[in-house]
Short mmCIF file of C-alpha atoms and ligand atoms in Angstrom, two decimals:
data_model
loop_
_atom_site.label_atom_id
_atom_site.label_comp_id
_atom_site.label_asym_id
_atom_site.label_seq_id
_atom_site.Cartn_x
_atom_site.Cartn_y
_atom_site.Cartn_z
CA UNK A 17 3.86 -8.76 27.48
CA UNK A 18 1.72 -5.91 26.33
CA UNK A 19 -1.84 -6.47 25.08
CA UNK A 20 -2.16 -6.88 21.31
CA UNK A 21 -4.55 -7.41 18.41
CA UNK A 22 -3.52 -8.91 15.17
CA UNK A 23 -5.04 -9.88 11.79
CA UNK A 24 -3.57 -10.01 8.44
CA UNK A 25 -5.81 -10.94 5.55
CA UNK A 26 -2.99 -11.47 2.99
CA UNK A 27 -2.66 -14.83 1.50
CA UNK A 28 0.96 -15.81 0.80
CA UNK A 29 1.69 -17.93 -2.22
CA UNK A 30 5.29 -19.00 -1.93
CA UNK A 31 7.56 -21.03 -4.06
CA UNK A 32 8.83 -22.26 -7.42
CA UNK A 33 6.68 -21.29 -10.46
CA UNK A 34 3.87 -19.83 -8.38
CA UNK A 35 3.19 -16.75 -10.58
CA UNK A 36 0.70 -18.67 -12.68
CA UNK A 37 -1.50 -19.13 -9.64
CA UNK A 38 -2.60 -15.49 -9.68
CA UNK A 39 -5.39 -16.53 -12.17
CA UNK A 40 -7.13 -18.41 -9.51
CA UNK A 41 -7.07 -15.50 -7.03
CA UNK A 42 -8.53 -12.69 -9.05
CA UNK A 43 -12.22 -12.60 -10.01
CA UNK A 44 -12.76 -12.58 -13.75
CA UNK A 45 -15.04 -9.56 -13.70
CA UNK A 46 -12.26 -7.29 -12.37
CA UNK A 47 -10.63 -4.58 -14.52
CA UNK A 48 -6.96 -4.94 -13.56
CA UNK A 49 -4.20 -2.44 -13.72
CA UNK A 50 -0.61 -3.95 -13.48
CA UNK A 51 1.69 -1.55 -11.90
CA UNK A 52 5.48 -1.79 -12.18
CA UNK A 53 8.72 0.07 -11.87
CA UNK A 54 11.51 0.95 -14.31
CA UNK A 55 11.50 -2.33 -16.35
CA UNK A 56 13.33 -5.08 -14.36
CA UNK A 57 10.17 -7.17 -14.72
CA UNK A 58 10.48 -6.98 -18.54
CA UNK A 59 14.08 -8.08 -18.55
CA UNK A 60 13.74 -10.95 -16.16
CA UNK A 61 10.63 -12.42 -17.73
CA UNK A 62 8.31 -11.82 -14.68
CA UNK A 63 5.98 -9.57 -16.70
CA UNK A 64 5.69 -12.27 -19.37
CA UNK A 65 4.71 -14.82 -16.66
CA UNK A 66 2.18 -12.43 -15.20
CA UNK A 67 0.59 -11.73 -18.60
CA UNK A 68 0.41 -15.57 -19.36
CA UNK A 69 -1.38 -15.99 -16.11
CA UNK A 70 -3.81 -13.36 -16.93
CA UNK A 71 -4.82 -14.51 -20.26
CA UNK A 72 -8.41 -13.82 -20.94
CA UNK A 73 -8.59 -11.18 -18.12
CA UNK A 74 -9.23 -7.60 -18.71
CA UNK A 75 -6.00 -5.77 -17.87
CA UNK A 76 -3.69 -2.78 -18.74
CA UNK A 77 -0.31 -1.58 -17.49
CA UNK A 78 1.11 1.40 -15.64
CA UNK A 79 4.94 1.42 -15.50
CA UNK A 80 7.57 3.84 -14.24
CA UNK A 81 7.07 3.81 -10.50
CA UNK A 82 10.55 4.80 -9.24
CA UNK A 83 12.54 3.42 -6.32
CA UNK A 84 11.35 5.49 -3.39
CA UNK A 85 8.12 6.00 -5.22
CA UNK A 86 7.23 9.55 -5.95
CA UNK A 87 3.82 11.14 -5.07
CA UNK A 88 3.92 12.96 -8.38
CA UNK A 89 4.15 9.79 -10.46
CA UNK A 90 1.59 7.98 -8.29
CA UNK A 91 -0.97 10.80 -8.75
CA UNK A 92 -0.68 10.24 -12.54
CA UNK A 93 -1.60 6.52 -11.82
CA UNK A 94 -4.57 7.67 -9.69
CA UNK A 95 -5.89 9.63 -12.75
CA UNK A 96 -5.56 6.44 -14.88
CA UNK A 97 -7.42 4.31 -12.21
CA UNK A 98 -10.22 6.80 -11.87
CA UNK A 99 -10.61 7.52 -15.61
CA UNK A 100 -10.39 3.82 -16.50
CA UNK A 101 -12.54 2.63 -13.56
CA UNK A 102 -9.95 0.07 -12.67
CA UNK A 103 -11.07 -2.02 -9.58
CA UNK A 104 -7.95 -4.26 -9.06
CA UNK A 105 -4.35 -3.24 -8.81
CA UNK A 106 -1.65 -5.86 -9.34
CA UNK A 107 1.79 -4.60 -8.16
CA UNK A 108 4.64 -6.43 -9.78
CA UNK A 109 8.11 -5.55 -8.58
CA UNK A 110 9.95 -4.49 -5.28
CA UNK A 111 8.78 -2.66 -2.26
CA UNK A 112 8.62 0.72 -4.04
CA UNK A 113 6.13 -0.60 -6.70
CA UNK A 114 3.95 -2.25 -4.03
CA UNK A 115 4.14 0.76 -1.64
CA UNK A 116 3.28 3.04 -4.54
CA UNK A 117 0.41 0.80 -5.47
CA UNK A 118 -0.96 0.86 -1.90
CA UNK A 119 -0.86 4.65 -2.15
CA UNK A 120 -2.59 4.66 -5.55
CA UNK A 121 -5.23 2.30 -4.11
CA UNK A 122 -5.91 4.69 -1.19
CA UNK A 123 -5.61 7.90 -3.08
CA UNK A 124 -7.97 6.76 -5.85
CA UNK A 125 -10.90 6.58 -3.20
CA UNK A 126 -9.81 9.56 -1.09
CA UNK A 127 -11.75 12.77 -0.89
CA UNK A 128 -9.51 15.69 -0.50
CA UNK A 129 -5.74 16.04 -1.09
CA UNK A 130 -4.19 12.61 -0.90
CA UNK A 131 -0.90 14.17 0.41
CA UNK A 132 -2.88 14.53 3.73
CA UNK A 133 -2.70 10.76 4.08
CA UNK A 134 1.02 11.11 4.53
CA UNK A 135 1.50 14.44 6.11
CA UNK A 136 -1.49 14.54 8.46
CA UNK A 137 -2.25 10.80 8.84
CA UNK A 138 -5.69 11.48 7.31
CA UNK A 139 -7.69 8.15 7.79
CA UNK A 140 -8.04 5.89 4.75
CA UNK A 141 -11.63 4.73 4.73
CA UNK A 142 -11.58 2.89 1.39
CA UNK A 143 -9.17 1.66 -1.16
CA UNK A 144 -9.10 -0.21 -4.51
CA UNK A 145 -8.46 -3.96 -4.03
CA UNK A 146 -4.79 -4.84 -4.58
CA UNK A 147 -2.28 -7.70 -4.67
CA UNK A 148 1.35 -8.26 -5.45
CA UNK A 149 3.87 -10.32 -7.22
CA UNK A 150 6.94 -9.49 -5.09
CA UNK A 151 10.40 -9.57 -6.57
CA UNK A 152 12.66 -8.15 -4.02
CA UNK A 153 12.99 -9.44 -0.42
CA UNK A 154 13.39 -6.36 1.84
CA UNK A 155 10.41 -4.40 2.92
CA UNK A 156 7.97 -6.94 4.04
CA UNK A 157 5.42 -4.87 2.20
CA UNK A 158 4.00 -8.04 0.71
CA UNK A 159 2.45 -8.94 4.03
CA UNK A 160 1.97 -5.61 5.76
CA UNK A 161 -0.30 -2.60 5.44
CA UNK A 162 2.37 0.03 5.41
CA UNK A 163 3.80 2.19 2.55
CA UNK A 164 6.41 4.84 2.29
CA UNK A 165 6.07 7.56 -0.24
CA UNK A 166 8.44 10.42 -1.31
CA UNK A 167 7.66 13.83 -2.75
CA UNK A 168 10.12 15.21 -5.22
CA UNK A 169 8.97 18.87 -5.02
CA UNK A 170 9.57 19.10 -1.26
CA UNK A 171 12.28 16.46 -0.74
CA UNK A 172 10.07 14.68 1.85
CA UNK A 173 9.47 11.06 2.66
CA UNK A 174 6.64 9.85 4.84
CA UNK A 175 4.85 6.54 5.67
CA UNK A 176 1.26 5.59 6.16
CA UNK A 177 -0.42 2.49 7.40
CA UNK A 178 -4.05 1.32 6.79
CA UNK A 179 -5.75 -2.06 7.01
CA UNK A 180 -7.45 -1.12 3.75
CA UNK A 181 -4.18 -1.57 1.84
CA UNK A 182 -3.18 -5.09 2.86
CA UNK A 183 -2.63 -7.04 -0.33
CA UNK A 184 -5.28 -9.58 -1.02
CA UNK A 185 -2.53 -12.04 -1.87
CA UNK A 186 1.17 -11.92 -2.48
CA UNK A 187 3.09 -14.22 -4.84
CA UNK A 188 6.62 -14.94 -3.82
CA UNK A 189 8.67 -16.91 -6.25
CA UNK A 190 12.27 -16.71 -4.98
CA UNK A 191 13.47 -17.43 -8.56
CA UNK A 192 12.42 -13.94 -9.49
CA UNK A 193 15.27 -12.61 -7.33
CA UNK A 194 18.06 -14.35 -9.30
CA UNK A 195 18.19 -11.22 -11.49
CA UNK A 196 18.69 -8.69 -8.61
CA UNK A 197 21.81 -6.59 -8.84
CA UNK A 198 24.07 -7.43 -5.77
CA UNK A 199 23.45 -3.96 -4.39
CA UNK A 200 19.74 -4.57 -4.14
CA UNK A 201 20.29 -7.99 -2.62
CA UNK A 202 22.53 -6.38 0.10
CA UNK A 203 19.82 -3.61 0.56
CA UNK A 204 17.30 -6.30 1.19
CA UNK A 205 19.34 -8.13 3.79
CA UNK A 206 20.27 -5.01 5.76
CA UNK A 207 16.75 -3.71 5.53
CA UNK A 208 15.50 -6.95 6.97
CA UNK A 209 18.13 -7.00 9.74
CA UNK A 210 17.12 -3.47 10.67
CA UNK A 211 13.35 -4.06 10.65
CA UNK A 212 14.03 -7.02 13.18
CA UNK A 213 16.14 -4.79 15.28
CA UNK A 214 13.73 -1.93 15.43
CA UNK A 215 11.15 -4.33 16.84
CA UNK A 216 13.61 -6.19 19.13
CA UNK A 217 16.17 -3.86 20.48
CA UNK A 218 14.16 -1.73 22.87
CA UNK A 219 13.29 -2.48 26.49
CA UNK A 220 12.21 -5.96 27.68
CA UNK A 221 8.51 -6.48 28.52
CA UNK A 222 8.92 -10.21 28.80
CA UNK A 223 8.36 -11.47 25.26
CA UNK A 224 10.75 -14.40 25.07
CA UNK A 225 9.00 -16.10 22.19
CA UNK A 226 8.98 -13.00 20.08
CA UNK A 227 12.61 -12.38 20.92
CA UNK A 228 13.58 -15.87 19.81
CA UNK A 229 11.65 -15.38 16.45
CA UNK A 230 13.51 -12.12 15.99
CA UNK A 231 16.95 -13.55 16.68
CA UNK A 232 16.05 -16.63 14.54
CA UNK A 233 15.66 -14.29 11.59
CA UNK A 234 18.95 -12.50 12.36
CA UNK A 235 20.81 -15.88 12.64
CA UNK A 236 19.38 -16.97 9.32
CA UNK A 237 20.28 -13.71 7.66
CA UNK A 238 23.90 -14.08 8.89
CA UNK A 239 24.08 -17.70 7.55
CA UNK A 240 22.26 -17.28 4.23
CA UNK A 241 23.16 -13.71 3.38
CA UNK A 242 26.77 -14.39 2.32
CA UNK A 243 25.54 -17.49 0.57
CA UNK A 244 23.20 -15.62 -1.80
CA UNK A 245 26.01 -13.27 -2.62
CA UNK A 246 28.34 -16.16 -3.47
CA UNK A 247 25.63 -18.12 -5.27
CA UNK A 248 22.97 -15.90 -6.65
CA UNK A 249 21.10 -18.79 -8.19
CA UNK A 250 21.01 -20.87 -5.06
CA UNK A 251 17.20 -21.42 -4.71
CA UNK A 252 17.15 -22.38 -1.11
CA UNK A 253 19.22 -19.51 0.00
CA UNK A 254 17.12 -17.07 -1.99
CA UNK A 255 14.00 -18.62 -0.50
CA UNK A 256 15.25 -18.41 3.03
CA UNK A 257 16.34 -14.74 2.56
CA UNK A 258 12.85 -13.93 1.15
CA UNK A 259 10.96 -15.56 3.99
CA UNK A 260 13.21 -13.72 6.45
CA UNK A 261 12.30 -10.41 4.78
CA UNK A 262 8.52 -11.23 4.92
CA UNK A 263 8.53 -12.34 8.59
CA UNK A 264 10.87 -9.39 9.34
CA UNK A 265 8.04 -6.95 8.83
CA UNK A 266 4.71 -8.66 9.03
CA UNK A 267 4.82 -7.55 12.64
CA UNK A 268 4.73 -11.11 14.25
CA UNK A 269 7.96 -10.33 16.08
CA UNK A 270 6.69 -7.25 17.64
CA UNK A 271 3.38 -8.54 18.99
CA UNK A 272 3.07 -7.33 22.61
CA UNK A 273 6.66 -5.98 22.40
CA UNK A 274 8.00 -2.37 22.34
CA UNK A 275 9.15 -0.87 19.03
CA UNK A 276 11.47 1.87 18.02
CA UNK A 277 11.62 2.97 14.46
CA UNK A 278 14.07 5.85 14.83
CA UNK A 279 16.68 4.37 12.57
CA UNK A 280 14.16 4.26 9.78
CA UNK A 281 12.78 7.72 10.48
CA UNK A 282 16.35 9.28 10.39
CA UNK A 283 17.19 7.12 7.38
CA UNK A 284 14.14 8.36 5.43
CA UNK A 285 15.46 11.89 5.85
CA UNK A 286 18.87 10.92 4.40
CA UNK A 287 17.04 9.30 1.43
CA UNK A 288 14.89 12.43 0.92
CA UNK A 289 17.89 14.84 1.22
CA UNK A 290 20.66 12.98 -0.52
CA UNK A 291 18.96 10.25 -2.55
CA UNK A 292 20.60 7.32 -0.67
CA UNK A 293 19.04 3.94 -0.99
CA UNK A 294 16.84 3.02 1.89
CA UNK A 295 19.18 0.07 2.83
CA UNK A 296 22.32 2.34 2.67
CA UNK A 297 20.82 4.76 5.19
CA UNK A 298 20.12 1.95 7.62
CA UNK A 299 23.63 0.69 7.77
CA UNK A 300 24.83 4.22 8.41
CA UNK A 301 22.43 5.09 11.15
CA UNK A 302 21.78 1.83 13.09
CA UNK A 303 25.28 1.46 14.66
CA UNK A 304 25.55 5.08 15.55
CA UNK A 305 22.13 5.07 17.09
CA UNK A 306 23.00 2.07 19.17
CA UNK A 307 26.17 3.78 20.39
CA UNK A 308 24.28 6.89 21.37
CA UNK A 309 21.32 5.09 22.98
CA UNK A 310 23.29 2.16 24.38
CA UNK A 311 22.07 2.55 27.93
CA UNK A 312 18.39 2.20 26.96
CA UNK A 313 19.07 -0.88 24.65
CA UNK A 314 21.61 -2.55 26.78
CA UNK A 315 19.58 -5.56 27.99
CA UNK A 316 18.46 -6.64 24.51
CA UNK A 317 21.72 -5.99 22.90
CA UNK A 318 23.45 -8.01 25.51
CA UNK A 319 21.03 -10.92 25.14
CA UNK A 320 21.65 -10.81 21.31
CA UNK A 321 25.55 -11.08 21.86
CA UNK A 322 24.95 -14.21 23.82
CA UNK A 323 22.17 -15.77 21.71
CA UNK A 324 23.45 -14.88 18.16
CA UNK A 325 27.24 -14.09 18.49
CA UNK A 326 27.96 -16.82 21.10
CA UNK A 327 29.48 -14.28 23.59
CA UNK A 328 30.25 -15.29 27.17
CA UNK A 329 27.16 -14.73 29.31
CA UNK A 330 29.30 -13.67 32.35
CA UNK A 331 30.71 -10.64 30.57
CA UNK A 332 29.43 -7.24 31.81
CA UNK A 333 26.22 -6.15 29.90
CA UNK A 334 27.84 -3.07 28.58
CA UNK A 335 30.68 -5.13 27.00
CA UNK A 336 28.11 -7.61 25.54
CA UNK A 337 26.20 -4.74 24.01
CA UNK A 338 29.36 -3.47 22.39
CA UNK A 339 29.91 -6.98 20.90
CA UNK A 340 26.53 -6.80 19.24
CA UNK A 341 27.25 -3.32 17.80
CA UNK A 342 30.60 -4.29 16.51
CA UNK A 343 29.44 -7.69 15.06
CA UNK A 344 26.49 -5.98 13.35
CA UNK A 345 28.76 -3.42 11.74
CA UNK A 346 31.11 -6.23 10.67
CA UNK A 347 28.29 -8.18 9.21
CA UNK A 348 27.23 -5.05 7.15
CA UNK A 349 30.90 -4.68 5.98
CA UNK A 350 31.06 -8.35 5.07
CA UNK A 351 28.12 -7.89 2.74
CA UNK A 352 30.22 -5.00 1.19
CA UNK A 353 28.27 -2.33 2.71
CA UNK A 354 29.85 1.01 3.94
CA UNK A 355 28.55 2.29 7.30
CA UNK A 356 29.86 5.82 7.50
CA UNK A 357 28.28 8.92 6.03
CA UNK A 358 31.72 10.28 4.82
CA UNK A 359 32.02 7.20 2.66
CA UNK A 360 29.04 8.28 0.69
CA UNK A 361 30.53 11.81 0.26
CA UNK A 362 28.18 13.44 2.78
CA UNK A 363 29.25 15.75 5.49
CA UNK A 364 27.97 14.29 8.72
CA UNK A 365 27.63 17.60 10.53
CA UNK A 366 25.76 19.25 7.67
CA UNK A 367 23.38 16.32 7.44
CA UNK A 368 22.86 16.34 11.10
CA UNK A 369 22.08 20.09 11.21
CA UNK A 370 19.49 19.74 8.35
CA UNK A 371 17.80 16.73 9.97
CA UNK A 372 17.71 18.51 13.37
CA UNK A 373 16.10 21.54 11.71
CA UNK A 374 13.40 19.27 10.07
CA UNK A 375 12.73 17.41 13.33
CA UNK A 376 12.47 20.57 15.40
CA UNK A 377 10.04 22.09 12.78
CA UNK A 378 7.87 19.04 12.97
CA UNK A 379 8.24 18.55 16.75
CA UNK A 380 9.50 14.94 15.99
CA UNK A 381 10.48 12.92 19.09
CA UNK A 382 11.54 9.30 18.50
CA UNK A 383 12.76 6.38 20.48
CA UNK A 384 10.98 3.68 22.59
CA UNK A 385 11.27 6.12 25.54
CA UNK A 386 10.52 9.15 23.60
CA UNK A 387 14.06 10.60 24.30
CA UNK A 388 15.43 10.87 20.74
CA UNK A 389 14.81 14.59 20.32
CA UNK A 390 16.03 16.72 17.48
CA UNK A 391 19.31 17.34 19.49
CA UNK A 392 19.78 13.59 20.08
CA UNK A 393 19.11 13.03 16.30
CA UNK A 394 21.82 15.54 15.52
CA UNK A 395 24.33 13.56 17.75
CA UNK A 396 23.41 10.37 16.05
CA UNK A 397 23.84 11.65 12.51
CA UNK A 398 26.94 13.78 13.28
CA UNK A 399 28.60 10.63 14.65
CA UNK A 400 27.46 8.38 11.86
O1 LIG B 1 12.12 -0.41 -10.95
P1 LIG B 1 12.59 -1.69 -11.47
O2 LIG B 1 13.01 -1.72 -12.88
O3 LIG B 1 11.60 -2.73 -11.12
O4 LIG B 1 13.93 -2.08 -10.68
C1 LIG B 1 14.04 -2.25 -9.19
C2 LIG B 1 14.72 -0.97 -8.59
O5 LIG B 1 15.59 -0.28 -9.48
C3 LIG B 1 14.99 -3.29 -8.93
N1 LIG B 1 14.42 -4.61 -8.83
C4 LIG B 1 13.39 -5.01 -8.12
N2 LIG B 1 13.15 -6.33 -8.27
C5 LIG B 1 14.14 -6.77 -9.05
C6 LIG B 1 14.91 -5.72 -9.48
N3 LIG B 1 15.95 -5.78 -10.45
C7 LIG B 1 16.29 -7.03 -10.81
N4 LIG B 1 15.50 -8.10 -10.47
C8 LIG B 1 14.47 -8.02 -9.61
N5 LIG B 1 13.91 -9.15 -9.22
O6 LIG B 1 15.52 -2.95 -7.68
C9 LIG B 1 15.57 -1.50 -7.49
C10 LIG B 1 15.10 -1.14 -6.06
O7 LIG B 1 13.64 -1.51 -5.91
P2 LIG B 1 12.81 -1.02 -4.73
O8 LIG B 1 11.51 -1.49 -4.99
O9 LIG B 1 13.01 0.48 -4.61
O10 LIG B 1 13.52 -1.64 -3.50
P3 LIG B 1 12.96 -2.14 -2.17
O11 LIG B 1 12.08 -3.36 -2.26
O12 LIG B 1 14.08 -2.20 -1.15
O13 LIG B 1 11.95 -0.97 -1.73
C11 LIG B 1 12.41 0.21 -1.13
C12 LIG B 1 11.29 1.10 -0.77
O14 LIG B 1 10.41 0.54 0.30
C13 LIG B 1 10.33 1.36 1.43
C14 LIG B 1 11.58 2.22 1.33
O15 LIG B 1 11.46 3.31 2.09
C15 LIG B 1 11.77 2.41 -0.11
O16 LIG B 1 10.97 3.51 -0.55
N6 LIG B 1 9.98 0.58 2.63
C16 LIG B 1 8.79 0.07 2.78
C17 LIG B 1 8.36 -0.63 3.88
C18 LIG B 1 7.02 -1.08 4.02
N7 LIG B 1 6.15 -1.07 3.06
O17 LIG B 1 6.64 -1.70 5.01
C19 LIG B 1 9.21 -0.71 5.07
C20 LIG B 1 10.67 -0.44 4.73
O18 LIG B 1 11.26 -0.12 5.96
C21 LIG B 1 10.89 0.56 3.72
O19 LIG B 1 10.89 1.84 4.34
ZN1 LIG B 2 13.18 -0.70 6.00
#
């Protein structure tokens, strides 16, 4: 196991009717800006619950943060925060709202051009305090310090991480997810599946506990995923899926292990170029990436075939790895998700050429062994 350090200051408040608890978590002298997206929280009554909980507090609202939150919109919010001297941001919505809010928090205290946080990895030394009421199980953003931001003008999508943007607390009431459109429920399940895989399916450095945590999340997704689609108001299934999403990207499962975020990095380019949902890009890229990089990922994929899919341990490793790839694709299909670029009306070779060009320009090299070059990325996308 590799050395690691871990600390996460986020308090998780999980369960039925927990939104009202936010009033106990925010100091009364704070000037609060509630941030949200396109209005789902108005329709499903979440905003009303938040406002009831904040009765007597000093707050205003900033709405309109898009899915794949846009730098341009977030900079408008930064202006509001600075001009209004807000000192607490409460993100209410999905991963995009929370990610956007993390960026607003950092950019509001940043000296210089905030785009540098994303493009140059400029250090975030300070941020406005923030917290979340999370309504979509997918990103794990509620318990991590990462955020992914897109820029409309340049069709780019980049991530940043900073300990300064951990939410102070995150409220997760799984009832808020009853109103999710099926497409978003599926996006959340496949995003979680892929997060777990990007931390698990690399090379083995002897982390059996982390591996079992990871595979436990996968088994739970396979059992509970179809259940939430059949019964969208099944509280326990919704709760289990949400906790899978949170634990899928709070980085517990990758402690001391080796990670590979190349499916995400290639997927972000597909979103930036073609506007596909984050979850859609992952189901397209993950199976193709595994086929291309099978030799590197053989041990872990074979172990997963035995532990998760009940395959015979005496089969050759290469066959076992194939079983995991096929079963994963089948699971995505069972959730109603297409796994081929063509099925989204995108020409694979054209997409591959564009991504290769971008990776070459940026000298991007991915993969746990640093061997997913621009040329290998071309092959992965062209075969997706
Ligand atoms: O905008 P509103 O009206 O709120 O509607 C949203 C949006 O249209 C809707 N929605 C959210 N909760 C709902 C709901 N509709 C009904 N009922 C509810 N309870 O769902 C739509 C999608 O929301 P979005 O926040 O975009 O989805 P998600 O949570 O999947 O977030 C995706 C973003 O997170 C980034 C992605 O790249 C993408 O930009 N990621 C962030 C990560 C992180 N911070 O660690 C890691 C991930 O890998 C991912 O990259
Ligand atoms: Zn993701």
